Short mmCIF file of C-alpha atoms in Angstrom, two decimals:
data_model
loop_
_atom_site.label_atom_id
_atom_site.label_comp_id
_atom_site.label_asym_id
_atom_site.label_seq_id
_atom_site.Cartn_x
_atom_site.Cartn_y
_atom_site.Cartn_z
CA MET A 1 14.55 12.18 -47.36
CA LYS A 2 12.57 9.38 -48.53
CA LEU A 3 10.23 7.91 -46.70
CA GLY A 4 11.05 5.27 -47.43
CA ALA A 5 14.19 5.50 -45.69
CA LEU A 6 12.77 6.50 -41.78
CA LEU A 7 10.49 2.87 -42.20
CA LYS A 8 13.56 0.74 -41.54
CA ALA A 9 14.24 2.63 -38.11
CA ILE A 10 10.78 1.41 -36.72
CA PRO A 11 8.64 -1.87 -37.01
CA TYR A 12 5.09 -1.13 -38.62
CA LYS A 13 1.67 -3.30 -38.56
CA GLU A 14 0.83 -1.63 -42.41
CA PHE A 15 2.07 0.54 -44.41
CA SER A 16 -0.20 2.62 -47.30
CA GLY A 17 1.26 5.48 -50.08
CA SER A 18 4.03 5.42 -51.29
CA GLU A 19 7.57 4.86 -49.78
CA ASP A 20 9.73 7.81 -52.13
CA VAL A 21 7.10 10.58 -50.53
CA GLU A 22 10.09 13.46 -49.47
CA VAL A 23 10.56 13.73 -46.06
CA CYS A 24 11.20 16.98 -45.17
CA GLY A 25 10.68 17.42 -40.98
CA LEU A 26 8.51 15.43 -38.30
CA CYS A 27 6.09 16.87 -36.41
CA THR A 28 4.26 16.25 -33.55
CA ASP A 29 2.07 19.25 -32.99
CA SER A 30 -1.28 19.69 -35.35
CA GLN A 31 -1.27 23.44 -35.59
CA LYS A 32 2.69 23.63 -36.40
CA VAL A 33 2.82 21.47 -39.23
CA ASN A 34 4.76 22.88 -42.68
CA SER A 35 4.30 21.37 -46.17
CA GLY A 36 6.22 17.88 -46.44
CA GLU A 37 6.72 17.04 -42.61
CA LEU A 38 5.67 13.50 -41.43
CA PHE A 39 2.62 13.82 -38.49
CA PHE A 40 3.36 11.42 -35.61
CA CYS A 41 -0.73 10.95 -34.11
CA TYR A 42 -1.66 9.60 -30.26
CA LYS A 43 -2.43 9.77 -27.30
CA GLY A 44 -1.92 12.62 -24.82
CA GLU A 45 -2.58 14.07 -21.65
CA ASN A 46 -5.62 15.48 -23.40
CA PHE A 47 -5.98 15.05 -26.88
CA ASP A 48 -5.50 12.54 -28.47
CA SER A 49 -3.39 14.15 -31.69
CA HIS A 50 -5.30 11.31 -34.63
CA ASP A 51 -8.03 13.74 -34.00
CA PHE A 52 -6.32 16.22 -35.90
CA ALA A 53 -5.03 14.13 -38.46
CA SER A 54 -6.99 15.63 -41.21
CA GLU A 55 -5.97 19.05 -39.87
CA ALA A 56 -2.83 18.51 -40.40
CA ALA A 57 -2.89 16.48 -43.78
CA GLN A 58 -4.65 19.68 -44.55
CA SER A 59 -0.72 22.26 -44.08
CA GLY A 60 1.18 19.84 -45.03
CA ALA A 61 2.13 17.06 -44.12
CA SER A 62 4.01 14.92 -46.88
CA ALA A 63 2.39 10.97 -44.25
CA ILE A 64 1.45 10.03 -41.02
CA ILE A 65 2.59 7.68 -38.21
CA CYS A 66 -0.83 6.96 -35.92
CA GLU A 67 -1.78 4.08 -34.49
CA LYS A 68 -5.44 3.21 -36.44
CA LYS A 69 -6.24 3.36 -39.86
CA LEU A 70 -7.14 7.72 -40.95
CA ASP A 71 -9.74 9.40 -43.88
CA CYS A 72 -6.92 10.65 -45.63
CA VAL A 73 -5.36 10.69 -48.96
CA ILE A 74 -1.63 11.45 -47.73
CA PRO A 75 0.37 8.01 -47.09
CA GLN A 76 0.37 6.66 -42.96
CA ILE A 77 2.27 4.43 -41.77
CA ILE A 78 -0.30 2.47 -38.66
CA VAL A 79 2.37 1.21 -35.85
CA GLU A 80 1.57 -0.29 -32.43
CA ASP A 81 2.43 3.29 -30.00
CA GLY A 82 3.43 6.02 -32.52
CA ARG A 83 4.48 7.08 -29.46
CA GLU A 84 7.19 5.31 -29.27
CA ALA A 85 8.15 5.87 -32.76
CA VAL A 86 8.85 9.13 -32.95
CA ALA A 87 12.62 8.78 -30.64
CA PRO A 88 13.51 5.96 -33.23
CA VAL A 89 12.50 7.98 -36.61
CA ALA A 90 14.27 11.11 -35.75
CA ARG A 91 17.31 9.56 -34.86
CA ALA A 92 17.21 8.06 -38.30
CA PHE A 93 15.77 11.17 -40.00
CA TYR A 94 18.67 13.52 -38.25
CA GLY A 95 21.55 10.91 -39.01
CA TYR A 96 21.51 8.98 -35.91
CA PRO A 97 24.10 11.62 -34.01
CA ASP A 98 24.43 9.92 -31.60
CA LYS A 99 26.36 7.78 -32.39
CA LYS A 100 29.13 10.82 -32.75
CA LEU A 101 29.01 12.05 -30.08
CA LYS A 102 29.74 10.49 -25.68
CA ILE A 103 26.69 11.06 -24.05
CA VAL A 104 26.23 10.80 -20.01
CA GLY A 105 23.13 10.88 -18.72
CA ILE A 106 21.90 11.58 -14.97
CA THR A 107 18.83 11.31 -13.34
CA GLY A 108 17.70 11.91 -10.48
CA THR A 109 14.90 13.88 -7.93
CA ASN A 110 18.03 16.64 -7.85
CA GLY A 111 21.71 16.81 -8.32
CA LYS A 112 21.01 16.68 -11.97
CA THR A 113 21.51 20.09 -13.45
CA THR A 114 24.37 21.30 -10.37
CA THR A 115 26.06 17.10 -11.92
CA THR A 116 25.66 18.18 -15.04
CA TYR A 117 27.59 21.61 -15.19
CA MET A 118 30.71 20.26 -12.96
CA LEU A 119 31.16 18.15 -15.92
CA GLU A 120 31.11 20.36 -17.79
CA SER A 121 33.40 22.25 -16.41
CA ILE A 122 35.66 18.89 -15.88
CA PHE A 123 36.30 18.25 -19.19
CA LYS A 124 36.71 21.85 -20.70
CA CYS A 125 38.82 21.94 -19.01
CA ALA A 126 40.79 18.37 -19.37
CA GLY A 127 39.92 20.21 -23.84
CA LYS A 128 38.03 18.56 -24.05
CA SER A 129 34.69 19.80 -26.10
CA ALA A 130 30.76 19.65 -23.82
CA GLY A 131 27.51 20.69 -24.28
CA VAL A 132 25.27 20.18 -21.91
CA ILE A 133 21.08 19.06 -22.08
CA GLY A 134 19.08 20.67 -19.14
CA THR A 135 16.96 22.61 -16.70
CA LEU A 136 18.55 25.40 -17.45
CA GLY A 137 19.22 24.97 -20.98
CA ILE A 138 20.92 23.82 -23.17
CA ARG A 139 24.58 24.56 -23.97
CA TYR A 140 27.82 24.24 -26.09
CA ALA A 141 30.33 25.38 -28.42
CA ASP A 142 28.81 29.31 -27.56
CA LYS A 143 25.02 28.58 -28.56
CA PHE A 144 22.70 28.63 -25.76
CA VAL A 145 18.49 27.99 -26.57
CA SER A 146 16.09 28.34 -24.15
CA PRO A 147 14.83 26.29 -20.68
CA GLU A 148 11.92 24.42 -22.08
CA LEU A 149 11.37 20.83 -20.94
CA THR A 150 14.40 19.51 -18.23
CA THR A 151 15.10 16.78 -21.06
CA PRO A 152 13.82 18.05 -24.07
CA ASP A 153 11.27 16.19 -26.57
CA PRO A 154 13.02 13.85 -29.66
CA ILE A 155 12.72 15.34 -32.45
CA PHE A 156 14.19 18.42 -31.38
CA LEU A 157 16.77 16.31 -29.14
CA HIS A 158 18.09 14.71 -31.75
CA ASN A 159 17.98 17.68 -33.90
CA ILE A 160 20.33 19.37 -31.37
CA LEU A 161 22.55 17.12 -30.99
CA ALA A 162 22.66 16.69 -34.57
CA ASP A 163 24.03 20.82 -34.66
CA MET A 164 26.43 19.30 -31.41
CA VAL A 165 27.72 16.97 -33.93
CA LYS A 166 28.72 19.63 -36.92
CA CYS A 167 29.07 21.81 -34.60
CA GLY A 168 32.81 19.56 -32.29
CA VAL A 169 30.57 18.94 -29.88
CA GLU A 170 32.53 15.51 -27.98
CA TYR A 171 30.60 14.85 -24.85
CA VAL A 172 26.96 16.07 -24.02
CA PHE A 173 26.63 15.76 -20.43
CA MET A 174 21.45 15.17 -20.47
CA GLU A 175 19.36 15.22 -17.21
CA VAL A 176 17.19 12.64 -17.61
CA SER A 177 14.15 12.71 -16.44
CA ALA A 178 11.91 10.45 -14.99
CA HIS A 179 8.93 11.67 -16.88
CA ALA A 180 11.58 11.47 -20.31
CA LEU A 181 12.40 8.13 -19.17
CA TYR A 182 8.37 6.78 -19.30
CA PHE A 183 7.44 8.62 -22.75
CA ASN A 184 10.11 6.61 -24.29
CA LYS A 185 12.10 10.64 -24.56
CA VAL A 186 16.21 8.81 -24.48
CA ASP A 187 15.05 5.74 -26.95
CA GLY A 188 17.80 4.36 -28.79
CA LEU A 189 20.07 6.59 -27.13
CA THR A 190 23.42 4.82 -25.82
CA PHE A 191 24.95 6.43 -22.92
CA GLU A 192 28.18 5.84 -22.20
CA VAL A 193 27.61 6.63 -18.89
CA GLY A 194 24.84 7.56 -16.54
CA ILE A 195 24.58 8.79 -13.83
CA PHE A 196 22.19 7.69 -10.45
CA THR A 197 22.25 10.88 -7.44
CA ASN A 198 19.05 9.80 -5.57
CA CYS A 199 15.44 9.22 -5.51
CA THR A 200 12.19 10.94 -2.65
CA GLN A 201 9.09 12.41 -3.58
CA ASP A 202 9.14 14.66 -6.29
CA HIS A 203 5.76 14.77 -9.43
CA LEU A 204 3.36 12.10 -7.49
CA ASP A 205 1.00 14.06 -9.07
CA PHE A 206 1.84 12.11 -11.96
CA PHE A 207 3.15 9.23 -10.51
CA GLU A 208 0.40 7.97 -9.01
CA ASN A 209 3.04 5.85 -5.77
CA MET A 210 6.75 5.68 -5.13
CA GLN A 211 7.05 2.75 -6.14
CA ASP A 212 6.42 3.70 -9.27
CA TYR A 213 8.43 7.25 -9.59
CA SER A 214 10.88 4.31 -8.43
CA GLU A 215 11.29 1.71 -11.19
CA CYS A 216 10.72 5.10 -14.39
CA LYS A 217 13.95 5.97 -12.49
CA LYS A 218 15.86 2.91 -13.25
CA LEU A 219 14.80 1.99 -16.92
CA LEU A 220 17.78 4.36 -17.39
CA PHE A 221 19.94 1.91 -16.18
CA LYS A 222 17.68 -1.30 -17.85
CA ASP A 223 18.66 -3.17 -21.19
CA GLY A 224 22.38 -1.96 -21.80
CA ARG A 225 21.34 1.98 -22.08
CA CYS A 226 24.30 2.78 -20.45
CA LYS A 227 27.81 0.75 -20.83
CA PHE A 228 28.60 2.29 -17.56
CA ALA A 229 26.70 3.14 -14.26
CA VAL A 230 27.85 5.22 -11.30
CA ILE A 231 25.50 4.98 -8.78
CA ASN A 232 25.19 6.54 -4.94
CA SER A 233 25.35 3.34 -1.94
CA ASP A 234 23.54 5.42 0.93
CA ASP A 235 20.24 5.98 -1.51
CA ASN A 236 17.67 3.31 -0.76
CA LEU A 237 17.02 2.52 -4.37
CA GLY A 238 20.38 3.45 -5.10
CA LYS A 239 21.31 0.00 -4.03
CA SER A 240 19.19 -1.93 -5.70
CA LEU A 241 20.86 -0.54 -8.86
CA ILE A 242 24.22 -1.26 -7.81
CA SER A 243 22.88 -4.73 -7.04
CA GLU A 244 20.82 -5.31 -10.27
CA THR A 245 23.57 -3.18 -12.76
CA LYS A 246 25.77 -4.62 -15.03
CA ASN A 247 28.96 -2.35 -14.80
CA SER A 248 27.51 -0.43 -11.81
CA VAL A 249 30.21 1.56 -9.90
CA SER A 250 29.58 3.23 -6.11
CA TYR A 251 29.94 6.98 -4.64
CA GLY A 252 28.82 7.43 -1.41
CA LEU A 253 29.71 8.92 2.28
CA LYS A 254 27.99 6.07 4.78
CA ASN A 255 28.26 3.13 3.64
CA PRO A 256 30.90 1.15 1.70
CA ALA A 257 31.95 2.83 -2.09
CA ASP A 258 34.70 2.59 -4.94
CA VAL A 259 34.65 6.02 -4.78
CA PHE A 260 34.15 7.72 -1.48
CA ALA A 261 35.52 11.31 0.81
CA VAL A 262 37.22 12.30 3.86
CA ASP A 263 37.97 15.57 6.27
CA ILE A 264 35.28 17.32 4.99
CA GLU A 265 35.04 21.43 5.89
CA GLU A 266 32.34 23.40 5.38
CA LYS A 267 31.91 27.17 4.36
CA ILE A 268 29.35 29.79 3.77
CA ASN A 269 31.50 29.48 0.27
CA GLY A 270 32.34 25.89 -0.19
CA THR A 271 33.47 22.90 0.90
CA SER A 272 36.59 21.09 0.75
CA PHE A 273 37.79 17.21 0.50
CA VAL A 274 39.83 14.23 0.22
CA ILE A 275 38.91 12.03 -2.35
CA ASN A 276 39.89 8.21 -2.73
CA LEU A 277 38.47 8.14 -6.14
CA PHE A 278 39.47 4.79 -7.01
CA ASP A 279 41.83 4.12 -4.50
CA GLU A 280 44.03 7.74 -5.82
CA LEU A 281 43.13 10.43 -3.08
CA TYR A 282 43.72 13.96 -4.28
CA GLU A 283 42.44 16.77 -2.71
CA MET A 284 39.03 18.90 -4.23
CA SER A 285 37.02 21.50 -3.04
CA VAL A 286 34.22 23.27 -4.79
CA ASN A 287 32.53 26.59 -4.42
CA ILE A 288 28.76 25.54 -3.41
CA PRO A 289 28.01 25.33 0.21
CA ALA A 290 26.85 22.26 1.56
CA LEU A 291 27.14 18.69 2.02
CA TYR A 292 25.26 17.25 -1.16
CA ASN A 293 27.54 19.21 -3.61
CA VAL A 294 30.39 16.75 -1.76
CA TYR A 295 28.13 13.38 -3.67
CA ASN A 296 27.36 15.44 -6.48
CA ALA A 297 31.10 15.50 -6.99
CA MET A 298 32.13 12.78 -5.96
CA SER A 299 29.74 11.35 -9.12
CA ALA A 300 31.47 13.45 -11.77
CA ALA A 301 34.15 12.36 -10.36
CA SER A 302 33.18 8.73 -10.77
CA CYS A 303 32.16 9.64 -14.38
CA ALA A 304 35.61 12.18 -15.73
CA LYS A 305 37.83 8.98 -13.94
CA ILE A 306 35.69 6.15 -16.09
CA LEU A 307 35.80 8.48 -18.98
CA GLY A 308 40.00 8.57 -18.49
CA ILE A 309 40.42 12.54 -17.42
CA GLU A 310 43.11 12.21 -15.28
CA THR A 311 42.53 13.00 -11.57
CA ALA A 312 44.28 16.62 -12.01
CA PHE A 313 41.54 17.95 -14.25
CA ILE A 314 39.06 16.05 -12.16
CA ALA A 315 40.34 18.96 -9.14
CA LYS A 316 40.05 21.82 -10.85
CA GLY A 317 37.81 21.81 -13.24
CA LEU A 318 35.59 21.36 -9.35
CA ASN A 319 36.89 23.94 -8.29
CA SER A 320 36.90 25.61 -12.12
CA LEU A 321 32.40 26.15 -11.55
CA LYS A 322 31.95 28.90 -9.25
CA ASN A 323 28.21 28.60 -8.95
CA VAL A 324 25.29 26.49 -10.16
CA SER A 325 22.14 29.51 -10.77
CA GLY A 326 20.37 29.00 -8.82
CA ARG A 327 21.38 25.91 -6.86
CA LEU A 328 21.60 26.99 -3.55
CA GLU A 329 23.54 30.16 -5.15
CA LYS A 330 25.13 33.12 -3.59
CA VAL A 331 23.20 35.92 -4.76
CA ALA A 332 24.14 38.47 -2.69
CA ARG A 333 26.32 39.75 1.64
CA TYR A 334 23.53 43.10 3.10
CA ASN A 335 23.23 44.32 5.56
CA GLY A 336 26.41 42.01 6.91
CA ALA A 337 24.20 38.61 6.40
CA GLU A 338 24.17 36.05 3.37
CA ILE A 339 21.86 35.24 1.03
CA PHE A 340 21.08 32.99 -1.21
CA VAL A 341 18.58 31.76 -3.45
CA ASP A 342 17.60 27.74 -3.98
CA PHE A 343 16.18 25.50 -6.38
CA ALA A 344 14.94 23.18 -3.46
CA HIS A 345 11.30 22.17 -4.77
CA THR A 346 11.16 18.38 -3.45
CA PRO A 347 10.98 17.93 0.74
CA ASP A 348 14.22 16.15 0.25
CA GLY A 349 16.05 18.83 -1.22
CA LEU A 350 14.35 21.62 0.88
CA GLU A 351 15.90 19.30 4.12
CA GLN A 352 19.18 19.23 2.66
CA SER A 353 20.04 22.93 2.24
CA LEU A 354 18.41 24.48 4.79
CA THR A 355 20.28 22.05 7.28
CA ALA A 356 23.63 22.23 5.09
CA MET A 357 22.96 26.44 6.59
CA ARG A 358 21.69 25.58 10.33
CA LYS A 359 25.55 24.16 10.08
CA LEU A 360 26.77 27.78 8.90
CA CYS A 361 24.70 30.70 10.56
CA ARG A 362 25.88 32.22 13.22
CA GLY A 363 22.47 34.23 12.98
CA LYS A 364 19.40 33.24 12.50
CA LEU A 365 18.11 31.31 9.75
CA TYR A 366 14.52 32.70 7.33
CA CYS A 367 13.40 30.30 4.68
CA LEU A 368 11.28 31.53 2.41
CA PHE A 369 9.23 29.39 0.13
CA GLY A 370 6.78 27.94 -1.15
CA CYS A 371 5.30 25.01 -4.04
CA GLY A 372 3.53 25.08 -7.49
CA GLY A 373 0.22 24.76 -8.44
CA ASN A 374 -1.38 21.38 -10.08
CA ARG A 375 1.66 19.76 -8.89
CA ASP A 376 2.10 17.12 -5.81
CA LYS A 377 -0.47 18.41 -3.63
CA THR A 378 0.86 15.85 -0.10
CA LYS A 379 4.07 17.56 -0.89
CA ARG A 380 2.59 20.59 1.06
CA PRO A 381 2.73 20.04 4.72
CA ILE A 382 5.43 18.30 4.88
CA MET A 383 7.75 21.34 3.73
CA GLY A 384 6.23 23.83 6.00
CA GLU A 385 6.82 21.11 8.49
CA ILE A 386 10.86 20.32 7.10
CA ALA A 387 10.83 24.71 6.89
CA ALA A 388 9.62 25.95 10.22
CA LYS A 389 12.63 22.61 12.02
CA TYR A 390 14.84 24.06 10.57
CA SER A 391 15.02 27.40 10.11
CA ASP A 392 13.63 29.65 12.34
CA PHE A 393 11.23 31.93 10.67
CA CYS A 394 9.10 30.99 7.79
CA ILE A 395 7.73 33.89 4.98
CA ILE A 396 5.59 31.00 3.32
CA THR A 397 4.72 33.17 -0.45
CA SER A 398 3.57 31.70 -3.96
CA ASP A 399 6.08 30.02 -6.13
CA ASN A 400 4.40 29.10 -9.48
CA PRO A 401 0.69 29.09 -9.24
CA ARG A 402 -0.82 27.80 -12.99
CA TYR A 403 -3.92 27.38 -12.33
CA GLU A 404 -4.20 26.80 -7.92
CA ASP A 405 -5.29 29.50 -5.97
CA PRO A 406 -2.02 30.99 -4.26
CA TYR A 407 -3.76 31.41 -1.15
CA GLU A 408 -5.06 28.19 -0.25
CA ILE A 409 -1.43 26.49 -1.70
CA ILE A 410 -0.47 28.78 0.80
CA THR A 411 -1.97 27.60 3.22
CA GLN A 412 -1.65 23.92 3.14
CA ILE A 413 2.45 24.88 4.14
CA ALA A 414 1.80 26.45 6.77
CA GLU A 415 -0.29 23.48 8.21
CA GLY A 416 3.07 21.68 8.17
CA VAL A 417 3.83 25.25 10.45
CA LYS A 418 1.41 25.24 12.57
CA ALA A 419 2.20 20.91 13.38
CA CYS A 420 6.01 22.59 14.78
CA GLY A 421 4.81 25.55 16.30
CA ARG A 422 6.83 27.62 14.74
CA LYS A 423 6.22 31.29 13.87
CA TYR A 424 5.69 32.71 10.25
CA VAL A 425 4.78 35.04 7.67
CA THR A 426 2.62 33.89 4.64
CA VAL A 427 2.89 36.72 1.83
CA THR A 428 1.18 36.15 -1.36
CA GLU A 429 2.44 37.77 -4.07
CA ARG A 430 6.30 37.04 -4.22
CA GLU A 431 8.80 40.25 -4.44
CA THR A 432 6.59 41.57 -2.05
CA ALA A 433 8.04 38.44 0.47
CA THR A 434 11.36 39.05 -0.68
CA GLU A 435 11.44 42.60 0.58
CA TYR A 436 9.82 41.62 3.75
CA ALA A 437 11.95 38.61 4.71
CA VAL A 438 15.55 41.29 3.34
CA LYS A 439 14.36 43.41 5.84
CA LEU A 440 14.54 41.66 9.04
CA LEU A 441 18.84 41.19 7.91
CA SER A 442 21.41 40.94 10.69
CA PRO A 443 25.10 40.06 11.15
CA GLY A 444 24.98 37.13 10.91
CA ASP A 445 22.07 35.82 9.47
CA ILE A 446 20.90 33.28 6.48
CA LEU A 447 18.04 33.73 4.28
CA LEU A 448 17.66 30.74 2.10
CA VAL A 449 15.36 31.61 -0.53
CA ALA A 450 13.56 28.58 -1.71
CA GLY A 451 11.69 26.73 -4.98
CA LYS A 452 12.36 29.14 -7.91
CA GLY A 453 16.01 28.49 -8.24
CA GLY A 454 17.11 29.27 -11.59
CA GLU A 455 13.62 30.14 -13.81
CA TYR A 456 12.53 32.76 -15.99
CA TYR A 457 9.34 33.55 -14.67
CA GLN A 458 5.91 32.58 -12.52
CA GLU A 459 3.25 30.61 -14.14
CA ILE A 460 -0.26 32.11 -12.79
CA MET A 461 -3.28 30.51 -15.42
CA GLY A 462 -1.63 29.78 -17.79
CA ILE A 463 0.72 32.74 -18.60
CA LYS A 464 4.90 32.36 -17.64
CA HIS A 465 5.67 36.31 -16.14
CA SER A 466 8.97 37.67 -16.70
CA TYR A 467 10.22 36.37 -12.79
CA ASN A 468 13.94 35.99 -11.38
CA ASP A 469 14.76 35.52 -7.61
CA ASN A 470 17.90 36.61 -8.37
CA GLU A 471 16.08 39.59 -9.98
CA VAL A 472 14.32 40.57 -7.44
CA ILE A 473 17.51 40.42 -4.92
CA ARG A 474 19.65 42.41 -6.28
CA LYS A 475 16.83 44.92 -7.02
CA ILE A 476 15.76 45.30 -3.00
CA ILE A 477 18.70 45.82 -1.80
CA GLY A 478 20.88 47.99 -5.14
CA ASN A 479 23.12 45.79 -6.39
#
């Protein structure tokens, strides 16, 4: 593609060089530049890629998008914000694939992944070709791409969307994180439907406060990004979004809503309910326990109905989804006890999962969890207190310590447990902790292994070691 064609996608302050230069790819990492690629310069968290522009040019970059004049002989496009230029240029380079797809974006602290998988199941039951982009990876048309980020960077995202178009995908259900909105990753996309699940404490290591975090979530629904919005009326931020957002519909259980559920019956293997879907009553069931999965199901059902899917297919799709990896997933039954793995890594997520398990537990409820390193430290004692409040016994262990001392993280969590005066034990090595917890189980007990969910690694000192809670549990019990 000629550079001149890409210049039409962005406003720029100054251009030097020839528009006839051929661009064969896009890159934001100077160490990975290939010959003929367009290189983007902007200031990141730790580095300013303007400092590596010469290196990119020497590697064969055909042109550079930057925020200031650089000492390079290749064409330069000077823009106000290099990061903001990435998404629109990527869209143009890959032929605006989003225009040929119907894309649904889901944002919220919890529930994004489960909602995308519920939607995928619904649309497949309705005979539609669907793809999913999110925390567990990207999957479509019998292809799977391992997860890197919840929402991929724009270059990779539009590359994937272009391939989805080639593969005949019609609908895309993607998680849109607060970070993605903050860093302009989804700029230019128009969502058929935007879904808001909830907003509770998370990522305060990055956002200064909950106000900033909330404002980022709201960006999905600004400036006509979504043709329709599906919003949780029982969430405080959701209430304000409903009043501020055009073409919005609401779902909830506590406050008035367009979509709600009654006759809810929670069981260890799932939940059944009667949904009022825009005044149409229909019996539904999901194979994942917990009341919050009724919320996820209501949001998915609302979205599907807006997009023209018959209610019978919605019910069939929800019931066809057997589980979502690491999302309150029943992994095993051992010695008469049930073992669940859940991604719950926020205070609200842990409280919701433990509350659900508490209702279903006939014996003792055990909770094994940790907190990630180099992330929001303020939630550690809060999560410790929640675990102590709702479980009978806590096993505090390591999660992804990253560059922090695992013992220090555990100590901070333990402060919250101590405040409740509950019994607990600390076992730094996660697999050892899991084995210890499993051996405590008796008939009627439930063990919730929380924090990592479907992850296949444990990050320690910058190295991702192979680790998966499900696999470890099955090895311990001999399955």
